[in-house]
mmCIF file of C-alpha atoms (C1' of nucleotides) in Angstrom:
data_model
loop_
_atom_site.group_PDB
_atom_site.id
_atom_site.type_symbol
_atom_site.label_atom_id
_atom_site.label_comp_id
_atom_site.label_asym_id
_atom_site.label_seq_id
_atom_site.Cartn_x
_atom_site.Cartn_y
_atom_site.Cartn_z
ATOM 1 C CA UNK A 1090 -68.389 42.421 -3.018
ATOM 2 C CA UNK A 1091 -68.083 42.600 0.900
ATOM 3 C CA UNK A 1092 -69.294 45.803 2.622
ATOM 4 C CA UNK A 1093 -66.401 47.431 4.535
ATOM 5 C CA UNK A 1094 -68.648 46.720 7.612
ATOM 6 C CA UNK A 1095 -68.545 43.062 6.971
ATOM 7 C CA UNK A 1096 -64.679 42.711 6.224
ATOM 8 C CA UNK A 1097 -64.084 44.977 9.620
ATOM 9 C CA UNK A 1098 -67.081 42.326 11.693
ATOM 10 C CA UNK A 1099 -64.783 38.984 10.062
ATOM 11 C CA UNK A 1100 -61.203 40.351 10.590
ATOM 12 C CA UNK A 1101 -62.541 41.261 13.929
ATOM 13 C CA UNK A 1102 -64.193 38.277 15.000
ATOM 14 C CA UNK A 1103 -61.448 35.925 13.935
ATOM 15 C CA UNK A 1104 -59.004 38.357 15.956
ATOM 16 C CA UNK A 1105 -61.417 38.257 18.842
ATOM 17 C CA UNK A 1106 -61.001 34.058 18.581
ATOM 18 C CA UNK A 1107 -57.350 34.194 18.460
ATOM 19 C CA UNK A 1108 -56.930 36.600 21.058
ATOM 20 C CA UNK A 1109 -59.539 36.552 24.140
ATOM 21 C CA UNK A 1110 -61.736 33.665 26.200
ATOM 22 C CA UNK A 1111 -64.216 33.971 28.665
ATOM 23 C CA UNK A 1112 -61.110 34.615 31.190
ATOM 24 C CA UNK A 1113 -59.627 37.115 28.942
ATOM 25 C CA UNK A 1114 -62.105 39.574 27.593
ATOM 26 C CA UNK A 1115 -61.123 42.156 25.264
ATOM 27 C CA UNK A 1116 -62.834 45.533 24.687
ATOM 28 C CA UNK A 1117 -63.758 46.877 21.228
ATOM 29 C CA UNK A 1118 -61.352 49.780 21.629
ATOM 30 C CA UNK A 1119 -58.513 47.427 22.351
ATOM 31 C CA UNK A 1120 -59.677 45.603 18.866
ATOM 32 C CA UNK A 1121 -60.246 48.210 17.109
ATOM 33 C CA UNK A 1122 -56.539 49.595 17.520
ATOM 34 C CA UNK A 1123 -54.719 45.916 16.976
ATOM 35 C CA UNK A 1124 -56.997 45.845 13.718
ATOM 36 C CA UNK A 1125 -57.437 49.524 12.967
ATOM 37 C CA UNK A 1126 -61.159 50.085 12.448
ATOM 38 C CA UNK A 1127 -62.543 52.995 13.802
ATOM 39 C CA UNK A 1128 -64.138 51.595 17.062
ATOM 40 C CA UNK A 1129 -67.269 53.190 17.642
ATOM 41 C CA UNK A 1130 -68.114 51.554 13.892
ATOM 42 C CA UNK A 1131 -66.917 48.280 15.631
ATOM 43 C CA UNK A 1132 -69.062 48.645 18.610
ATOM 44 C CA UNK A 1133 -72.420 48.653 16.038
ATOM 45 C CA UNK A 1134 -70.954 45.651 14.448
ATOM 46 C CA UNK A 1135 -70.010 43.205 17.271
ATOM 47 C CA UNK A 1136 -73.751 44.828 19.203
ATOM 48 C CA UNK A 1137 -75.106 42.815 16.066
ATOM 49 C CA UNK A 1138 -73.228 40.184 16.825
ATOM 50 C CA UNK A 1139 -73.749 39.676 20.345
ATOM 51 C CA UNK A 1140 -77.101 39.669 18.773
ATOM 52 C CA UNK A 1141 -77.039 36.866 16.585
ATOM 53 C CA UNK A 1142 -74.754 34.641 19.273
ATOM 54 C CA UNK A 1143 -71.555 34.780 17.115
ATOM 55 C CA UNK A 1144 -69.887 36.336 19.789
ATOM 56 C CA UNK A 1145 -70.735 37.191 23.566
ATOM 57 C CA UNK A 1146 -70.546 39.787 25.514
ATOM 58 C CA UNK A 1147 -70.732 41.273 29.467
ATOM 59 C CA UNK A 1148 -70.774 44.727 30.506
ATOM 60 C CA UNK A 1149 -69.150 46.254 33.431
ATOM 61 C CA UNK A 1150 -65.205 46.730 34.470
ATOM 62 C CA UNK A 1151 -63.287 43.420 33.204
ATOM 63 C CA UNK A 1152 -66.254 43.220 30.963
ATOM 64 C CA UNK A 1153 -65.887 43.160 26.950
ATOM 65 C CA UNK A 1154 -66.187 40.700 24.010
ATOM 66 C CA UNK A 1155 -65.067 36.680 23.896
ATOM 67 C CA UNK A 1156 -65.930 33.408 21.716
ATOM 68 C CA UNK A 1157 -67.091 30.415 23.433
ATOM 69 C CA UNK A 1158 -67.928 27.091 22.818
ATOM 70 C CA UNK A 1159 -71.403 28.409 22.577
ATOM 71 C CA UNK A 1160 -70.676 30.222 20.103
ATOM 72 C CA UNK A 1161 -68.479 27.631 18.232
ATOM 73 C CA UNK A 1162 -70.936 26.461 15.402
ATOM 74 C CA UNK A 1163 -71.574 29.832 14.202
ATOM 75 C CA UNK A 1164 -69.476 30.768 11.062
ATOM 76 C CA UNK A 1165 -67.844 33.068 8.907
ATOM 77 C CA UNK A 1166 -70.850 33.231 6.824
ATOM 78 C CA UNK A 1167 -73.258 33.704 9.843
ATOM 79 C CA UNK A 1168 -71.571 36.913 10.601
ATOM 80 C CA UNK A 1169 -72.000 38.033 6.612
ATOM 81 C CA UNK A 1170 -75.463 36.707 7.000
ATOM 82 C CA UNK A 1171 -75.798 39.710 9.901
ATOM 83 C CA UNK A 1172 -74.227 42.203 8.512
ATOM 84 C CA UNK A 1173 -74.630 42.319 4.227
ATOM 85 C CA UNK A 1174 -76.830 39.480 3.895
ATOM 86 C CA UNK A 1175 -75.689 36.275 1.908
ATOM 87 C CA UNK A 1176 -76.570 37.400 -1.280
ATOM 88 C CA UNK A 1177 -73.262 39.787 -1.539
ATOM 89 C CA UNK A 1178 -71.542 36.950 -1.882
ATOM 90 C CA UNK A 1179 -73.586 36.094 -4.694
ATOM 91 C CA UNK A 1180 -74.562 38.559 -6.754
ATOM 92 C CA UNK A 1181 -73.001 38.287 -10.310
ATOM 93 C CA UNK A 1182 -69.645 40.056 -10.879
ATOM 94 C CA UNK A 1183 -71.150 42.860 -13.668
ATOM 95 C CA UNK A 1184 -74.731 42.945 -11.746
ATOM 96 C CA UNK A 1185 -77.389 40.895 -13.814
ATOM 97 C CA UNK A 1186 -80.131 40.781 -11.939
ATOM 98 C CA UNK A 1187 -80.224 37.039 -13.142
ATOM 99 C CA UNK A 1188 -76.720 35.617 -13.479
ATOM 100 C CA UNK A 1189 -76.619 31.893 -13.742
ATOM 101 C CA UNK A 1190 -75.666 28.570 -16.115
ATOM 102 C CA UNK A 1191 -78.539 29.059 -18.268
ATOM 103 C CA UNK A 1192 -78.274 32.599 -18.008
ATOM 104 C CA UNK A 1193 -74.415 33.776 -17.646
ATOM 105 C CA UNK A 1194 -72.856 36.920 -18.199
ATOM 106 C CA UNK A 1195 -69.677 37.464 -19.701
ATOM 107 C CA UNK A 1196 -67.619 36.190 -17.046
ATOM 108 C CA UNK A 1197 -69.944 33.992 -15.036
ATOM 109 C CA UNK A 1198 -68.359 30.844 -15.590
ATOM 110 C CA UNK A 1199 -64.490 32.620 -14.459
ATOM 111 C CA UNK A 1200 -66.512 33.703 -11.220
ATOM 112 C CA UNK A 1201 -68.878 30.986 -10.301
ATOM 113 C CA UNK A 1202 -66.353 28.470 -9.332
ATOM 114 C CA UNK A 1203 -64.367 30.942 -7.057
ATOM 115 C CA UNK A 1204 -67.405 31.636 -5.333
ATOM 116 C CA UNK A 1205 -68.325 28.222 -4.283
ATOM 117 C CA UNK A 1206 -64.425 27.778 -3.259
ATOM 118 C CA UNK A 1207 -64.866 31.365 -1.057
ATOM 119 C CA UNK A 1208 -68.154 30.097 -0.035
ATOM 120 C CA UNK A 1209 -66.589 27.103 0.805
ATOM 121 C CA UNK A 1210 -64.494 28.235 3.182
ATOM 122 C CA UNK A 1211 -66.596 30.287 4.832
ATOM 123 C CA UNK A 1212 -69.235 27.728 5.838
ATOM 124 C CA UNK A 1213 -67.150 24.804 6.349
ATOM 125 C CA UNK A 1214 -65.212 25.640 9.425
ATOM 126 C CA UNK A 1215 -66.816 27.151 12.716
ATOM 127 C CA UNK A 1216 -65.288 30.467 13.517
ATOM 128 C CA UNK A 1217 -62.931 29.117 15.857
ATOM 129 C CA UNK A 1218 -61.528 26.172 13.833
ATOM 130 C CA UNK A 1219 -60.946 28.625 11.218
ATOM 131 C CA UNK A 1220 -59.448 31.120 13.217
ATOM 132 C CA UNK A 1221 -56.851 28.533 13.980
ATOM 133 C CA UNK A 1222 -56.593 27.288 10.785
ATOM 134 C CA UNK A 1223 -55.712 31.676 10.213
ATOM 135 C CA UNK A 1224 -52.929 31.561 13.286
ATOM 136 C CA UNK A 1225 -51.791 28.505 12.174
ATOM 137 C CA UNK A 1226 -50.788 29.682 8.401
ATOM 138 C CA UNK A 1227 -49.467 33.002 9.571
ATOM 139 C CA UNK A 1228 -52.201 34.706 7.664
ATOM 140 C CA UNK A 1229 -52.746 38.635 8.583
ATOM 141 C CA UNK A 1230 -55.697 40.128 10.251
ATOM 142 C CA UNK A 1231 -55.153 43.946 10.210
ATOM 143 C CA UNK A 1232 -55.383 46.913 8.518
ATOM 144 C CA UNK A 1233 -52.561 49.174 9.662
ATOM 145 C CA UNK A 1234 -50.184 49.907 7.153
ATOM 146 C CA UNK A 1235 -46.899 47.818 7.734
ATOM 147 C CA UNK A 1236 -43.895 49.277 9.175
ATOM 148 C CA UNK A 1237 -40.974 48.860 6.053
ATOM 149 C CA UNK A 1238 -38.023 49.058 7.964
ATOM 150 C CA UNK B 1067 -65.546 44.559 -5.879
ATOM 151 C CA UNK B 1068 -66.557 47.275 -9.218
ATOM 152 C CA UNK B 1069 -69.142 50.108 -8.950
ATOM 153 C CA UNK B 1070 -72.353 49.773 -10.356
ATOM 154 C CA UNK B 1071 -71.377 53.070 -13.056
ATOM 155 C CA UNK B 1072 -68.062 50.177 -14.266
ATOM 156 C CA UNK B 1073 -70.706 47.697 -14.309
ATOM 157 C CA UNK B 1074 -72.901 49.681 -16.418
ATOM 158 C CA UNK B 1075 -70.296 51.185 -18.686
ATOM 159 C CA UNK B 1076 -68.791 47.382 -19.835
ATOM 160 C CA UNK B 1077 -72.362 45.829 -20.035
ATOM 161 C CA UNK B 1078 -73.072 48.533 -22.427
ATOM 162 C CA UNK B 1079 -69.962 49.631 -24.086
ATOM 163 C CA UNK B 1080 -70.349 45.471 -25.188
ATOM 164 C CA UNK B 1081 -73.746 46.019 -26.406
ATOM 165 C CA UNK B 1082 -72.226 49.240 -28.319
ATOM 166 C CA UNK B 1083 -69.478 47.066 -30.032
ATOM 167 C CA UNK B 1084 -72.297 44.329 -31.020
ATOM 168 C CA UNK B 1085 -74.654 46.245 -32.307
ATOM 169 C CA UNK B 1086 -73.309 49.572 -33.660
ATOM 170 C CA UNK B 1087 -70.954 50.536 -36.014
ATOM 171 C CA UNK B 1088 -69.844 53.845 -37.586
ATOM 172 C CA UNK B 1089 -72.429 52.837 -40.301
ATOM 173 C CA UNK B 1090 -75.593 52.324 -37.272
ATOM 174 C CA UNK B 1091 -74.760 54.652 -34.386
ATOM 175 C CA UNK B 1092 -76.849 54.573 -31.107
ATOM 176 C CA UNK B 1093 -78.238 56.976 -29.252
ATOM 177 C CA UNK B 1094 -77.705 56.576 -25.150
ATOM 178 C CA UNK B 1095 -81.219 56.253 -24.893
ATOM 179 C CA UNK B 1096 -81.471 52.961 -26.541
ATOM 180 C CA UNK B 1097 -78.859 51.361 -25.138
ATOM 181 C CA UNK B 1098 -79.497 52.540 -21.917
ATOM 182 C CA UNK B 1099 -83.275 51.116 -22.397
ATOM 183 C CA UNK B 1100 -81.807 47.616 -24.016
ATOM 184 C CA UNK B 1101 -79.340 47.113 -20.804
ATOM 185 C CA UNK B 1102 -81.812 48.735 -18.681
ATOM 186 C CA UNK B 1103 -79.436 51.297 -16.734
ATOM 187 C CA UNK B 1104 -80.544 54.778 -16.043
ATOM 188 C CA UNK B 1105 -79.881 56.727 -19.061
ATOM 189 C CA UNK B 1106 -78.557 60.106 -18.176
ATOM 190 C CA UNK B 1107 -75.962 58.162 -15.728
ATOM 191 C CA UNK B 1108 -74.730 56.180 -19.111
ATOM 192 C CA UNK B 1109 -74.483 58.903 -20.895
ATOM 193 C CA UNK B 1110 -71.989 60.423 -17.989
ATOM 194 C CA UNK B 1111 -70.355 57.439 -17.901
ATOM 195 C CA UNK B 1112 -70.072 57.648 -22.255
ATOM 196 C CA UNK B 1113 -68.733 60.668 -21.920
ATOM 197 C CA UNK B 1114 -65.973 59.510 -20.314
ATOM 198 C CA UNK B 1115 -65.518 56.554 -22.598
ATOM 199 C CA UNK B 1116 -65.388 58.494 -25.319
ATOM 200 C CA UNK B 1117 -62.877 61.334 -23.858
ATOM 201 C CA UNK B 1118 -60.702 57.910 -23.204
ATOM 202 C CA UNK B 1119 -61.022 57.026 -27.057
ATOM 203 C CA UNK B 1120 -62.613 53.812 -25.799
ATOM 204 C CA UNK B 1121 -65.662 54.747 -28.056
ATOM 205 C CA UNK B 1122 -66.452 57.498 -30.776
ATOM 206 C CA UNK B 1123 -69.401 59.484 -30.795
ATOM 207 C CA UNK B 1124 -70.714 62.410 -32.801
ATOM 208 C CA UNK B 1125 -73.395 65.070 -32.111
ATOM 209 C CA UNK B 1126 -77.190 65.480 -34.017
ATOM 210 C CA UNK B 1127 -79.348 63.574 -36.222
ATOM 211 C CA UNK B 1128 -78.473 60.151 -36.695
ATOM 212 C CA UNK B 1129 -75.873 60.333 -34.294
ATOM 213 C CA UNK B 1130 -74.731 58.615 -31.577
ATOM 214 C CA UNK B 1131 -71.913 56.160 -30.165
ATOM 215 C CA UNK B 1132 -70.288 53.700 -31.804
ATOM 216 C CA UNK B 1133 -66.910 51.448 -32.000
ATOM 217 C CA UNK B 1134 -64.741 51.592 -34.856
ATOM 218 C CA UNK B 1135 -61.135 50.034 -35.505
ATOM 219 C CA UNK B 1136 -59.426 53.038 -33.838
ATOM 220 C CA UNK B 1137 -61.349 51.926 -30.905
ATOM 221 C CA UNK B 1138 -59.844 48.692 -31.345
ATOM 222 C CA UNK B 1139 -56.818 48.080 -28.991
ATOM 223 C CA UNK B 1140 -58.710 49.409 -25.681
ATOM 224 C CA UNK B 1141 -60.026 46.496 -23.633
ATOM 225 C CA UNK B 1142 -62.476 46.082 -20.860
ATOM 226 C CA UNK B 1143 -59.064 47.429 -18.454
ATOM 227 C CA UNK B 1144 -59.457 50.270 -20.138
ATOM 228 C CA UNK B 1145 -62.989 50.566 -19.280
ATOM 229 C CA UNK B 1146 -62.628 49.873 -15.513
ATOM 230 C CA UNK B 1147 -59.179 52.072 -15.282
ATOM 231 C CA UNK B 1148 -61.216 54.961 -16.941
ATOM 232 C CA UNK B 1149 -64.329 55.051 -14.589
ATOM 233 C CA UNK B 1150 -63.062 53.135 -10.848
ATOM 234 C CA UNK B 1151 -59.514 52.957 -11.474
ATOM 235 C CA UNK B 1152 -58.060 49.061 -11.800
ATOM 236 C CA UNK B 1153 -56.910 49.141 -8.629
ATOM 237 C CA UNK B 1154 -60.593 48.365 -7.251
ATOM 238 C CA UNK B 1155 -60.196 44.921 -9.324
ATOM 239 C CA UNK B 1156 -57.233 44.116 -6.953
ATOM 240 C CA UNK B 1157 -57.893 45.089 -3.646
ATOM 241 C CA UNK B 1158 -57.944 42.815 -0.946
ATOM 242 C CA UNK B 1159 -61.292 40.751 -0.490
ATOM 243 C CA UNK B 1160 -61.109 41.202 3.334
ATOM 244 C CA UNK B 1161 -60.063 45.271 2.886
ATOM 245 C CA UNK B 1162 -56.373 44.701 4.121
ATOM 246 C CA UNK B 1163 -54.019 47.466 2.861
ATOM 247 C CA UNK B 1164 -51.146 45.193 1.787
ATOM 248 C CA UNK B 1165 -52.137 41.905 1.231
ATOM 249 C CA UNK B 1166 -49.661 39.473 -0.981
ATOM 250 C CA UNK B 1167 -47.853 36.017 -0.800
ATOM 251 C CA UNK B 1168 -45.422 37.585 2.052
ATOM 252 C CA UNK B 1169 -48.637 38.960 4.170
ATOM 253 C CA UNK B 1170 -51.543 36.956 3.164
ATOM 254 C CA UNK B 1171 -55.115 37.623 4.292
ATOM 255 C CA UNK B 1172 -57.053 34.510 5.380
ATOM 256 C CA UNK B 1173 -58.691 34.015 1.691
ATOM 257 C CA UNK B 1174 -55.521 35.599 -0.022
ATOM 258 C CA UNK B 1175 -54.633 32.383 -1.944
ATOM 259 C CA UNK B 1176 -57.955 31.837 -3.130
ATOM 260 C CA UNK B 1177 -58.589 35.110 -4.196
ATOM 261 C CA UNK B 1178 -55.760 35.785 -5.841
ATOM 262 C CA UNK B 1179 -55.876 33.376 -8.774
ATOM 263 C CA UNK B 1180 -59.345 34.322 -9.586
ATOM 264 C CA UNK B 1181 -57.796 37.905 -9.482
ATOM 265 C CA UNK B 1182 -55.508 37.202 -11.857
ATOM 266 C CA UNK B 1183 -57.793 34.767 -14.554
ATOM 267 C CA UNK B 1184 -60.425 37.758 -14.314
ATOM 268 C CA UNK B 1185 -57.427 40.538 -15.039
ATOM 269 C CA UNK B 1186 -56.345 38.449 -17.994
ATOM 270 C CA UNK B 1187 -59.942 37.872 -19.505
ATOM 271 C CA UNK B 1188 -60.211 41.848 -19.537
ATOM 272 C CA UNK B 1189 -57.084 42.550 -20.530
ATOM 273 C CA UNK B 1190 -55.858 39.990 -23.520
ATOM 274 C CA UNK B 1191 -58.177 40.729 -26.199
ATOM 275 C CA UNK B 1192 -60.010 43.883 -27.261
ATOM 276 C CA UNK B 1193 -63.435 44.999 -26.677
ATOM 277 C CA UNK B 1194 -64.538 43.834 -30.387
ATOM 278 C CA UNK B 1195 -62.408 40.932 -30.032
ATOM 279 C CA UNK B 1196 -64.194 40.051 -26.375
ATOM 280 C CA UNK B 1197 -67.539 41.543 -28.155
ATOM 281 C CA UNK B 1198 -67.263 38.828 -30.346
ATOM 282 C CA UNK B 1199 -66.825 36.118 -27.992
ATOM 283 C CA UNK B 1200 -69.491 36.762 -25.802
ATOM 284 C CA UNK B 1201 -71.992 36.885 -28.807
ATOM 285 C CA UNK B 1202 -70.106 33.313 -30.217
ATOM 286 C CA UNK B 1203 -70.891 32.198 -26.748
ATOM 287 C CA UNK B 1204 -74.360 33.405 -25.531
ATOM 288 C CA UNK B 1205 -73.474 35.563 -22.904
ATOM 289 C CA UNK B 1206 -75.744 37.748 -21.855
ATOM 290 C CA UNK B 1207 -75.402 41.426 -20.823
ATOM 291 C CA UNK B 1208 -79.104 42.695 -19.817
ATOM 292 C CA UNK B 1209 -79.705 43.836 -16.296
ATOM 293 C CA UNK B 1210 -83.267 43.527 -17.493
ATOM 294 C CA UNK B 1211 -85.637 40.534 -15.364
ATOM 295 C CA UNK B 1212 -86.346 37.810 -17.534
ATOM 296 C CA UNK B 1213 -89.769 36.864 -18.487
ATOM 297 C CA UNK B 1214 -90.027 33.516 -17.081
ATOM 298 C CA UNK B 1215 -93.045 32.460 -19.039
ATOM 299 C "C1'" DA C 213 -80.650 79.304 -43.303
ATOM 300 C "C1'" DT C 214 -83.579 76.830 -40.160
ATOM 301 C "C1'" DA C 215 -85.221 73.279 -37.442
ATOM 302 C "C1'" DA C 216 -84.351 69.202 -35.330
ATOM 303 C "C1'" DT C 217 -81.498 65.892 -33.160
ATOM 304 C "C1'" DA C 218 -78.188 64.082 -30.231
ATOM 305 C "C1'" DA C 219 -73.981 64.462 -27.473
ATOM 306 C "C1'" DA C 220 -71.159 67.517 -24.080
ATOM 307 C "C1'" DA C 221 -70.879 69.858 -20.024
ATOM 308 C "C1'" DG C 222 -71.916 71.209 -15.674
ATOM 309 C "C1'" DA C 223 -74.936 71.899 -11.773
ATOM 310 C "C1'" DT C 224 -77.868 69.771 -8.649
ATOM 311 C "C1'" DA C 225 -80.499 66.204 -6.032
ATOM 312 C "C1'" DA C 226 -81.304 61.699 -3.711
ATOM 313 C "C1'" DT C 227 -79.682 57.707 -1.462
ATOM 314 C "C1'" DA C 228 -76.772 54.740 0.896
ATOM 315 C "C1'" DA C 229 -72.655 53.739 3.298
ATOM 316 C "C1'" DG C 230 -69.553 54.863 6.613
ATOM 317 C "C1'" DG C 231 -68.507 56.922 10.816
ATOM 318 C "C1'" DT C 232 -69.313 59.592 15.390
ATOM 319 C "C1'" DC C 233 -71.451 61.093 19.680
ATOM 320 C "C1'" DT C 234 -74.426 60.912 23.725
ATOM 321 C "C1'" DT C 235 -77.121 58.634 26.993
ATOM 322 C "C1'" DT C 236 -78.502 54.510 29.310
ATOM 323 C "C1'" DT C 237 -77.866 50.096 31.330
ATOM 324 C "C1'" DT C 238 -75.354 46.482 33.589
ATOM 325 C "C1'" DA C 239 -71.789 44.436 36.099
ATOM 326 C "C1'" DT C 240 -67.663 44.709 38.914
ATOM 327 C "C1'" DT C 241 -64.456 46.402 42.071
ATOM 328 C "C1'" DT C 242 -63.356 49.049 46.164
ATOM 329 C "C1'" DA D 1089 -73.240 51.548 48.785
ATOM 330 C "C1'" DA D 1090 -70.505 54.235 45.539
ATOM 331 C "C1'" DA D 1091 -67.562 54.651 41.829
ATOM 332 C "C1'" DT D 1092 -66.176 52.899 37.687
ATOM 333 C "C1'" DA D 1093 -65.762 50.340 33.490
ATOM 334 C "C1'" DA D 1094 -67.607 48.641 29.571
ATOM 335 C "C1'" DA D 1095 -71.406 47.310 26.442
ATOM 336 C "C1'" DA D 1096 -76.192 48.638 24.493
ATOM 337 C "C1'" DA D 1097 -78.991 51.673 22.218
ATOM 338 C "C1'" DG D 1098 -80.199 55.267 19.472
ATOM 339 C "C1'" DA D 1099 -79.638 59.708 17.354
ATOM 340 C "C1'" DC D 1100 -76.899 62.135 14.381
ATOM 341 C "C1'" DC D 1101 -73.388 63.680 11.057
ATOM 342 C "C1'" DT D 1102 -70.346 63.164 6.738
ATOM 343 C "C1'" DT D 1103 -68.982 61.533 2.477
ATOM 344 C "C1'" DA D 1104 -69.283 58.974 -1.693
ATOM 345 C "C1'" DT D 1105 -72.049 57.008 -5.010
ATOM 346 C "C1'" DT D 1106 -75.780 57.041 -7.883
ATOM 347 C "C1'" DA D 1107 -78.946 59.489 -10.496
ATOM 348 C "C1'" DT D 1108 -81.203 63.585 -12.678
ATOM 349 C "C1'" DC D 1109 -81.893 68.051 -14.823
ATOM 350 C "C1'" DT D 1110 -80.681 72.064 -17.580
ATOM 351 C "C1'" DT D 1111 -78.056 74.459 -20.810
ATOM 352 C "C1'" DT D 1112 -74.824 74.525 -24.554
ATOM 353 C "C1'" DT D 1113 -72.654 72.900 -28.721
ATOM 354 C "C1'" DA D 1114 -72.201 70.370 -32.924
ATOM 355 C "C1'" DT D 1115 -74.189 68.026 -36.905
ATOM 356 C "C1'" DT D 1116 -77.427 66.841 -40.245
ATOM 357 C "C1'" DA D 1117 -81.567 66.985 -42.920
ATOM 358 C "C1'" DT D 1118 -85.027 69.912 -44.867
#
DNA sequence: ATAATAAAAGATAATAAGGTCTTTTTATTT
DNA sequence: AAATAAAAAGACCTTATTATCTTTTATTAT
């Protein structure tokens, strides 16, 4: 559904707004070891970013990535928008090229509701509500395999 | 979420069960040109079906693929484990490695219920059985445009 | 038997996605 | 002012997926 690209630019982003302010910069390699995406991939990503004002950016030592206020109305689905395009979200679950009510495919009507719920969530919340909402619940942002001691 | 050559394979292993029989065999061609998937790919991805006993086949004139009774316990599962593997119907929506209820991803307990209702649609009744059902209920299974006259 | 038909098998090609590397620019610290 | 740190930009490489082509084998109809 999601390009790798996009799930490594959200898990990112909301780690980036849990993590750093415009005091506290952070620099993609220091991301892209807490998450565990290869970090010159990361750079591209958050460069489109930057791009799109989801996240900012300065250059130079004590430089790096943060969210601001500025930033605040953008969304989870803004940075999907940049990187896949909305319609990945969409597109129907066994690829009809026209998948709707009048038209459904086997499964549409199983899938159509949790897309509006995913959708949902995505667009309801700026990034950094919704990366408190994320701290707040405990929910997990990276990659790495857990240690089972 | 699945790869376009799972896609392909259910949208026309379905077609198969509704409109062949051991009586009316079809070639790959014609199903390929009724779903509208690249023909040669289908009948890669046939081979494997049929190698899986998910469909018969047999070689020269008037031959072709169909589904027959011995077909009849494999399900859509069977389909998807043959050509991606079923894991690539669980995997975590935001790519983490272990995502569950103890280490939840930020859409974890949305996604997993729609997980599960699409797992048991593909998995509870057979392919005729589900064959049936989406004829009963309309579905379609064309990646063709519509003429919107 | 022979010709024709269709699947099986395997090799190959094209495209897209994922990932890396190098150079340049900008800002900061000393 | 010089050195340094970090992002920006762009070129490049690798791998996986998607798609095609060619040859072989099996079956059936004539």
């Amino acid at each position: 559904m999601l390009s790798r690209a996009s799930k490594y630019a959200i898990l990112s982003t909301l780690y980036l707004a849990e993590h750093a302010s415009k005091e506290k910069k952070m620099s993609v390699k220091k991301i892209a070891d807490a998450i565990d995406v290869p970090s010159p991939f990361l750079a591209k990503l958050f460069q489109q970013l930057v791009h799109a004002k989801i996240i900012s950016s300065v250059k130079g030592p004590n430089g790096g990535f943060y969210i601001t206020k500025k930033n605040g109305d953008k969304t989870v689905c803004d940075i999907i928008e940049n990187i896949d395009g909305l319609h990945k979200l969409n597109e129907c679950f066994l690829g009809l090229n026209e998948c709707d009510g009048e038209n459904p495919c086997p499964v549409h009507f199983i899938v159509e509701p949790f897309k509006k719920s995913i959708l949902g969530k995505f667009r309801d919340k700026s990034i950094l509500e919704f990366s408190k909402e994320v701290a707040d619940n405990g929910r997990f942002l990276t990659l790495k395999h857990l240690d089972l001691d």
